[in-house]
Short mmCIF file of C-alpha atoms in Angstrom, two decimals:
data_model
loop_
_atom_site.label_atom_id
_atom_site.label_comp_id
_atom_site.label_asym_id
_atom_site.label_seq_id
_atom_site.Cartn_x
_atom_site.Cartn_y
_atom_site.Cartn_z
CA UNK H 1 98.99 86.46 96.49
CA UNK H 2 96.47 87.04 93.48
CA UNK H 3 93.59 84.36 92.31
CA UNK H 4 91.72 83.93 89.85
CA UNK H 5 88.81 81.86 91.33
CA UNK H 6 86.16 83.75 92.81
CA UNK H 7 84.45 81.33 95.44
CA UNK H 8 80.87 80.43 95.06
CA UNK H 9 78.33 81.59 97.66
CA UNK H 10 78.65 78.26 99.61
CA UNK H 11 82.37 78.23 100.08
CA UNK H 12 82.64 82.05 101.00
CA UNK H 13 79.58 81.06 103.99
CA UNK H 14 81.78 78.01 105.10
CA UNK H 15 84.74 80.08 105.12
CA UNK H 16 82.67 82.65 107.10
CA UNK H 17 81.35 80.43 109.53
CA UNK H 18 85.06 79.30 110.24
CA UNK H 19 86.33 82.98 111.05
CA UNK H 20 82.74 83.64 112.77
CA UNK H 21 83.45 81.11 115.26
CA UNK H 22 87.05 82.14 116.09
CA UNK H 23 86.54 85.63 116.33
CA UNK H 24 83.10 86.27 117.29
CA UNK H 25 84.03 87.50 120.82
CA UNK H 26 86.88 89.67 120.03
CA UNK H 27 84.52 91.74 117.55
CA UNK H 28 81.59 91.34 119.58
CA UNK H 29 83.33 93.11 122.37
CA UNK H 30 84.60 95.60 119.81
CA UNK H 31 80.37 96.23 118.97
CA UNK H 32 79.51 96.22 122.89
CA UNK H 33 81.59 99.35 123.41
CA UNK H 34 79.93 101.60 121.81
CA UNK H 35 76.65 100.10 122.48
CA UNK H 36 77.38 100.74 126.36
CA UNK H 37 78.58 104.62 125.88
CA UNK H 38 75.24 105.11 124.18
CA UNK H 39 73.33 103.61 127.12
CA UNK H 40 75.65 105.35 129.46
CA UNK H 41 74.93 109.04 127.60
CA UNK H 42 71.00 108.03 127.77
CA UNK H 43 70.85 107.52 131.17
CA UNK H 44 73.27 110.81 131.26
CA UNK H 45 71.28 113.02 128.93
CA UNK H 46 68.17 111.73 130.51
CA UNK H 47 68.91 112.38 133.82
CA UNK H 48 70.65 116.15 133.06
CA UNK H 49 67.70 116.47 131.11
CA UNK H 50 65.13 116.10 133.47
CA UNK H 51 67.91 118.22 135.81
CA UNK H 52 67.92 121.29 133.21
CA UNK H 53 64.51 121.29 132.76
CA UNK H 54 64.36 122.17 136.74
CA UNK H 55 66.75 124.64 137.04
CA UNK H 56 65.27 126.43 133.41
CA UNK H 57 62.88 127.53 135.43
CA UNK H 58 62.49 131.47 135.05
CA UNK H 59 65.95 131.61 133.78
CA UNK H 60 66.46 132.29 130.43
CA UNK H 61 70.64 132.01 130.89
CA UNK H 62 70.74 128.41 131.60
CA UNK H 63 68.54 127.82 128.44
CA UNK H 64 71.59 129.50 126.16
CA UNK H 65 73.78 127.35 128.44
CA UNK H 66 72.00 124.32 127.31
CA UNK H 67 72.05 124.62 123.61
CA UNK H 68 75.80 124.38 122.88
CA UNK H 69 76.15 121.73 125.52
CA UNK H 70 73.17 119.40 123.65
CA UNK H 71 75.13 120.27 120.29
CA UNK H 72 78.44 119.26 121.72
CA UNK H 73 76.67 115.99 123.32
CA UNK H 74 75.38 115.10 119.51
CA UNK H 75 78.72 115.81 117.90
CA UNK H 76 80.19 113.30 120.39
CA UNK H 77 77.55 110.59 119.88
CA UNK H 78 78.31 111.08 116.05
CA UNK H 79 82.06 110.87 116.70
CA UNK H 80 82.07 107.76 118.72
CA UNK H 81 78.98 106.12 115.97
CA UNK H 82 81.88 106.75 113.45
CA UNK H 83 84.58 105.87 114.95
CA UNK H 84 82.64 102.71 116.44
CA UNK H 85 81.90 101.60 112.37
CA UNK H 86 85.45 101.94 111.34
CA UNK H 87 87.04 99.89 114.12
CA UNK H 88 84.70 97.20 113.29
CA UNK H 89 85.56 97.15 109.05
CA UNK H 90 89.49 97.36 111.12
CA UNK H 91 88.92 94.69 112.94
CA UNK H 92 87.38 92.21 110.13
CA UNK H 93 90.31 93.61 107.59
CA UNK H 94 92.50 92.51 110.46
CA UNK H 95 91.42 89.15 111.59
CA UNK H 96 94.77 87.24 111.17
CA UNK H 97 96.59 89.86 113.55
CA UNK H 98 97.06 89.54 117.17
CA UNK H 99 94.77 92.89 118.15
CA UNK H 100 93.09 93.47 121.33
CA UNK H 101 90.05 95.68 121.41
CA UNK H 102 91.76 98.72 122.94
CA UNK H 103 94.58 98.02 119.75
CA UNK H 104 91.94 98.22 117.28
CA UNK H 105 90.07 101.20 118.55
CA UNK H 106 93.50 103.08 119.45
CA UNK H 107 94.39 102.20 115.49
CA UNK H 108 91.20 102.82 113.65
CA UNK H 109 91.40 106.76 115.42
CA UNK H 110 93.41 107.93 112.40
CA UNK H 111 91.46 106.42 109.78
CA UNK H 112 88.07 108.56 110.81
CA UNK H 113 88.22 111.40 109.26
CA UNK H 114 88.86 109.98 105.43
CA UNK H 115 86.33 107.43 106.11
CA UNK H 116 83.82 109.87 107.04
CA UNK H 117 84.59 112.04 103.87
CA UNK H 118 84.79 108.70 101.57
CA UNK H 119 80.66 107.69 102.84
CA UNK H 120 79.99 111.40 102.19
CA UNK H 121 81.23 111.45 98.79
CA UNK H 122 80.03 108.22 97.89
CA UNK H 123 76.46 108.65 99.48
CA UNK H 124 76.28 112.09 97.13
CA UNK H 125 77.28 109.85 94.21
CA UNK H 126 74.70 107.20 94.22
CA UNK H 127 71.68 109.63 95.10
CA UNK H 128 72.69 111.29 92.22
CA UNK H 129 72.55 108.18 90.34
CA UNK H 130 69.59 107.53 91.99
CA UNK H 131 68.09 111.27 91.20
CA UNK H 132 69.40 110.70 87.55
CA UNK H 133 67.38 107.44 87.04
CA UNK H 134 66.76 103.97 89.71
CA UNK H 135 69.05 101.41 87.73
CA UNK H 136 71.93 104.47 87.92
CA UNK H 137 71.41 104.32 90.83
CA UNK H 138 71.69 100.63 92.08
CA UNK H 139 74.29 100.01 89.25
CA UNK H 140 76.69 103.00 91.41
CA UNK H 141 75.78 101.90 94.81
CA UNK H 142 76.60 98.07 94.08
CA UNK H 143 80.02 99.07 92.27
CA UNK H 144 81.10 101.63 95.32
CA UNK H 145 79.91 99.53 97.80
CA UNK H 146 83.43 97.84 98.47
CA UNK H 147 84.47 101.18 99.40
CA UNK H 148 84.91 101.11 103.18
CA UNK H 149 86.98 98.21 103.24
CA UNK H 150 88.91 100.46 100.58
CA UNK H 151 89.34 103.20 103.09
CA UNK H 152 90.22 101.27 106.29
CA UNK H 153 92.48 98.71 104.70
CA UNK H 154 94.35 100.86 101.64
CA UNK H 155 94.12 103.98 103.17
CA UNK H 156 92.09 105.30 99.85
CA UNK H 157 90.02 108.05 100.13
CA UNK H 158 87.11 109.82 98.42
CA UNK H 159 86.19 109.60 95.09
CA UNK H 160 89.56 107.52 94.64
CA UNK H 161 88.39 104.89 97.00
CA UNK H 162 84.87 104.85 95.05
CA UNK H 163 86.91 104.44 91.49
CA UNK H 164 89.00 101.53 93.26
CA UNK H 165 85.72 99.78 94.44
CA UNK H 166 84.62 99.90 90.25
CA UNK H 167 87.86 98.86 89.33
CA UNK H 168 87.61 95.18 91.47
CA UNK H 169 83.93 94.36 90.98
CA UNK H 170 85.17 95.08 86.77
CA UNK H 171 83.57 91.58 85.08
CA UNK H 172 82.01 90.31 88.53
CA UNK H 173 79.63 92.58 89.05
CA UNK H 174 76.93 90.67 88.93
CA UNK H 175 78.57 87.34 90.98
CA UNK H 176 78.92 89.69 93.51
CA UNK H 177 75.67 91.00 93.33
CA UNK H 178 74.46 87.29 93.95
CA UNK H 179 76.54 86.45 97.11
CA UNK H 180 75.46 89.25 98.94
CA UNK H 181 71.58 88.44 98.07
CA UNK H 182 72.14 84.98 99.14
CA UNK H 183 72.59 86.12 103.06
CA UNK H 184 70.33 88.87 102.55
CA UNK H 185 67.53 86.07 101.77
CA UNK H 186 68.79 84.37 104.40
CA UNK H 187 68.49 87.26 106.41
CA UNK H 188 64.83 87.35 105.76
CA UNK H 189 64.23 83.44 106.10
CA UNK H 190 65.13 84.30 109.78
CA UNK H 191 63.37 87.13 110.53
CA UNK H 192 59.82 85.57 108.96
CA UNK H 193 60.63 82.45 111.09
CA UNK H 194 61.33 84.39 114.43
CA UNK H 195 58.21 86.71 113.79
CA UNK H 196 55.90 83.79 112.85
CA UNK H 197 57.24 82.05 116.55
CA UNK H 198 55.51 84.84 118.17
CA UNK H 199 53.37 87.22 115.61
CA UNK H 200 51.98 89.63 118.26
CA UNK H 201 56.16 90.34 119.38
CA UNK H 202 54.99 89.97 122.80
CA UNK H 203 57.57 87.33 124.50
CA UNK H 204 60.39 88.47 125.87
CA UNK H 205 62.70 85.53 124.65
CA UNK H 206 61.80 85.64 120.99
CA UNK H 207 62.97 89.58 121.65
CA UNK H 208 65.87 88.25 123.27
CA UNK H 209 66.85 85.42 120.37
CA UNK H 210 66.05 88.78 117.60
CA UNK H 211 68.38 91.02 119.20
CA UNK H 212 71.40 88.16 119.58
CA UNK H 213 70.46 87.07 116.13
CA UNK H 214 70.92 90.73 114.53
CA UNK H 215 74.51 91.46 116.87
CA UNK H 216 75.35 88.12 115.26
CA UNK H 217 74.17 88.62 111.87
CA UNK H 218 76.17 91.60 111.82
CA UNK H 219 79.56 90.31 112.74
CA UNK H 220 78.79 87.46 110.04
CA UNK H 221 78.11 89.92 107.39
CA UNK H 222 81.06 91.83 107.74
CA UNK H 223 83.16 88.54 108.08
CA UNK H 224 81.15 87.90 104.67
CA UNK H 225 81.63 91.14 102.70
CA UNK H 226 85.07 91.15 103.72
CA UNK H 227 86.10 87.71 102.33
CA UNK H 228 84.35 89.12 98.72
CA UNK H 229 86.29 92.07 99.19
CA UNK H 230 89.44 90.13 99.55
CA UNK H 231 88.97 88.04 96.74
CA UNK H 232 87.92 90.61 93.81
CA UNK H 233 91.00 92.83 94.42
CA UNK H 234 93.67 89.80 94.49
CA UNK H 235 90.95 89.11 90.95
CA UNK H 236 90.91 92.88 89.69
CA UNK H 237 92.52 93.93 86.64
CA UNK H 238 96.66 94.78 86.64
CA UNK H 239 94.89 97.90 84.65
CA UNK H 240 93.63 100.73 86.60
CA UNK H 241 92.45 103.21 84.61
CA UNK H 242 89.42 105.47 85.73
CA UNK H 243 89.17 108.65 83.70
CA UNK H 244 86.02 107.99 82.42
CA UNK H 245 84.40 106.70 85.36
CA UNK H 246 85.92 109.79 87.43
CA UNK H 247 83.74 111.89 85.10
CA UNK H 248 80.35 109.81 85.39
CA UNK H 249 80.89 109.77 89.16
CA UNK H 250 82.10 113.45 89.36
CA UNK H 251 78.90 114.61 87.62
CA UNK H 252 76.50 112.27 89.52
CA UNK H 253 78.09 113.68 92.33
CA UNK H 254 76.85 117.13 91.09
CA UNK H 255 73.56 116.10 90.76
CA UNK H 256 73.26 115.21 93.77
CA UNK H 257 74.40 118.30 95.41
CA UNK H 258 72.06 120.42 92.61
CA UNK H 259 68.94 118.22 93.26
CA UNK H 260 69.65 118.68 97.35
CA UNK H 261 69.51 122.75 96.55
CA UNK H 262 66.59 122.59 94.42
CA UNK H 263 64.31 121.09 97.13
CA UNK H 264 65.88 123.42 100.23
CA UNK H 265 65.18 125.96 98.07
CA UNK H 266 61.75 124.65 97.33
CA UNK H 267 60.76 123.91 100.49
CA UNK H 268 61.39 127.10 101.47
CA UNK H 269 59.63 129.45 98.39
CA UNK H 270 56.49 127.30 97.95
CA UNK H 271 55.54 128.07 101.22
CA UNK H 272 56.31 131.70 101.32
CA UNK H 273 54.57 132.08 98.05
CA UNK H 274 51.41 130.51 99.09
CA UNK H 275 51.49 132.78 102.42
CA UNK H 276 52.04 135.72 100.47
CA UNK H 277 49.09 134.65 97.71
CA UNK H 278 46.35 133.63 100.81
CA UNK H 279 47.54 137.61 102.63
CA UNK H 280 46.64 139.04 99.10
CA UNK H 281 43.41 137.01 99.10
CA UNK H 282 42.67 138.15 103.07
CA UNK H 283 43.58 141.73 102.00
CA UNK H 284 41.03 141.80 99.31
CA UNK H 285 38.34 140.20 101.23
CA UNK H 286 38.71 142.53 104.09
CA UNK H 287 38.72 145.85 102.06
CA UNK H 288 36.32 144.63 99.41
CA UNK H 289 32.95 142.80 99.23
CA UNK H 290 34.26 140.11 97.03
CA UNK H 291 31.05 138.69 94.76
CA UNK H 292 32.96 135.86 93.09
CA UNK H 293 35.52 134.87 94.51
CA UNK H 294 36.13 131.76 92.89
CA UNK H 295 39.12 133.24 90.92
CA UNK H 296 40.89 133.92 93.49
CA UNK H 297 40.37 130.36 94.97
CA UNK H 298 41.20 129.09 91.39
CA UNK H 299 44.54 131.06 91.73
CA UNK H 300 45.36 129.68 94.90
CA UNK H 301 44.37 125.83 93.91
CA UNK H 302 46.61 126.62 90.71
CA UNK H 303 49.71 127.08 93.16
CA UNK H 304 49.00 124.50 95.40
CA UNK H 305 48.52 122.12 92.06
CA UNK H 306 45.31 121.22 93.22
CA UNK H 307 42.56 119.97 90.31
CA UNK H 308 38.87 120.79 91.59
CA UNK H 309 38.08 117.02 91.25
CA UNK H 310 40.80 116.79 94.01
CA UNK H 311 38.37 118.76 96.08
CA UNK H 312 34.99 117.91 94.98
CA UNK H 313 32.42 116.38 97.93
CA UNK H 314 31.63 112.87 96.92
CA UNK H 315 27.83 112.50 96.15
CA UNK H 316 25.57 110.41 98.44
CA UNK H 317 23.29 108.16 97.26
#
């Protein structure tokens, strides 16, 4: 079924609202699960923690014991973060199917591993945009950012699933750009109203109505973006035809990946250059009665990029 009306802001929130109220506890029970493994592996990690730190006592073989086991515990908690965020974009692509919780994590499994390498490749894609120039930047990240509903429900990966994304939001851009600031305000309307009920965030209830406000906000939002999803690919183009946006994207993507290098590899000369400079300076000082050694400081401030106004003692009056 394809349409050409894209609903206004006030019919996709009714429409919302409707599928927010029928399926809030089915996909707040898909949200609790991982929020309960996470408290479990707390207490866990805490606890083994505390247990390891005991028994590291004067033993240097349970310390190279304990540093594969903390990597394995991260690469879990990343695994089951992951996998959590794709059964909930399954579950709101999914709403008009009879799925229990245990069916939508059981079916979401598959889909982890291209979803994972789609927000990679699209995350190096708008920081390059962003690297490039800020409007890139925003331009990219609002015409990818249908792209995990792209992943989960086509089964589209990487840049493909970023091109796809461009292709619906071709012409709407800009609507869509609206809608999503409209709950984002409302968002913020919220927030300012639940922090000015209690401005020193001392009660425990206002804590209480934040924290079911933001599990519900959530569910709502994907409910939301969904529905504009839905929409703008039955409205996209019969036309698909991204050759030149595979090229912009390919060598934003580059960027990215070349401005990443550049400040590893920064990060890591500056500071052995100004080591080496102040051991030269030392050297000197230590072999040699130095009687001016303000070149050698000007040398040093030149490195560092440091003007002598920068360093100047403010005069008293």
């Amino acid at each position: 079924m394809t349409t050409n009306i894209y609903p206004s802001s006030s019919a996709l929130l009714k429409e919302s609202w409707s599928l927010f109220k029928t399926n809030f506890f089915k996909l707040f029970k898909v949200m609790l699960i991982p929020m309960l493994v996470f408290l479990v592996a707390a207490i866990v990690f805490g606890i083994g923690g505390a247990l390891f730190a005991f028994l590291l006592k004067g033993n240097s073989g349970m310390l190279m014991l304990g540093i594969p086991l903390a990597f394995i515990f991260l690469i879990a908690m990343v695994i089951i973060s992951l996998w959590s965020n794709v059964a909930i974009f399954y579950a709101v692509c999914n709403l008009d199917k009879e799925l229990n919780v245990k069916d939508i994590y059981r079916l979401s499994w598959p889909l982890i591993g291209g979803f994972f390498m789609t927000s990679m490749i699209v995350s190096f894609i708008v920081l390059g945009g962003f690297t490039a120039f800020i409007v890139p930047g925003i331009l990219i990240a609002i015409a990818t950012s249908l792209t995990p509903f792209i992943a989960v429900n086509e089964k589209i990966y990487n840049l493909n699933a970023a091109l796809k994304s461009r292709h619906y939001l071709i012409g709407h851009r800009w609507e869509y750009f609206c809608r999503i600031i409209v709950l984002v305000l409302i968002q913020i309307l919220v927030t300012i109203v639940l922090s000015a009920l209690d401005p020193d965030d001392k009660s425990i209830l206002t804590s209480l109505i934040e924290f079911v406000f933001s599990i519900g906000f959530g569910i709502f939002y994907s409910i939301y973006a969904y529905l504009n999803y839905k929409y703008l690919s039955q409205m996209a183009p019969a036309k698909f035809d991204p050759k030149v946006a595979r090229v912009k994207y390919t060598i934003f993507g580059f960027l990215s990946i070349l401005s990443f290098v550049g400040i590893v590899f920064a990060s890591i000369t500056i500071p052995k250059i100004v080591r080496e400079k102040v051991k030269i300076i030392d050297s000197r000082s230590s072999t040699q009665k130095i009687e001016d050694p303000q070149p050698e400081l000007d040398e040093l401030m030149k490195i560092l990029k440091i003007t002598p106004e920068a360093t100047a003692t403010p005069k008293t009056r």
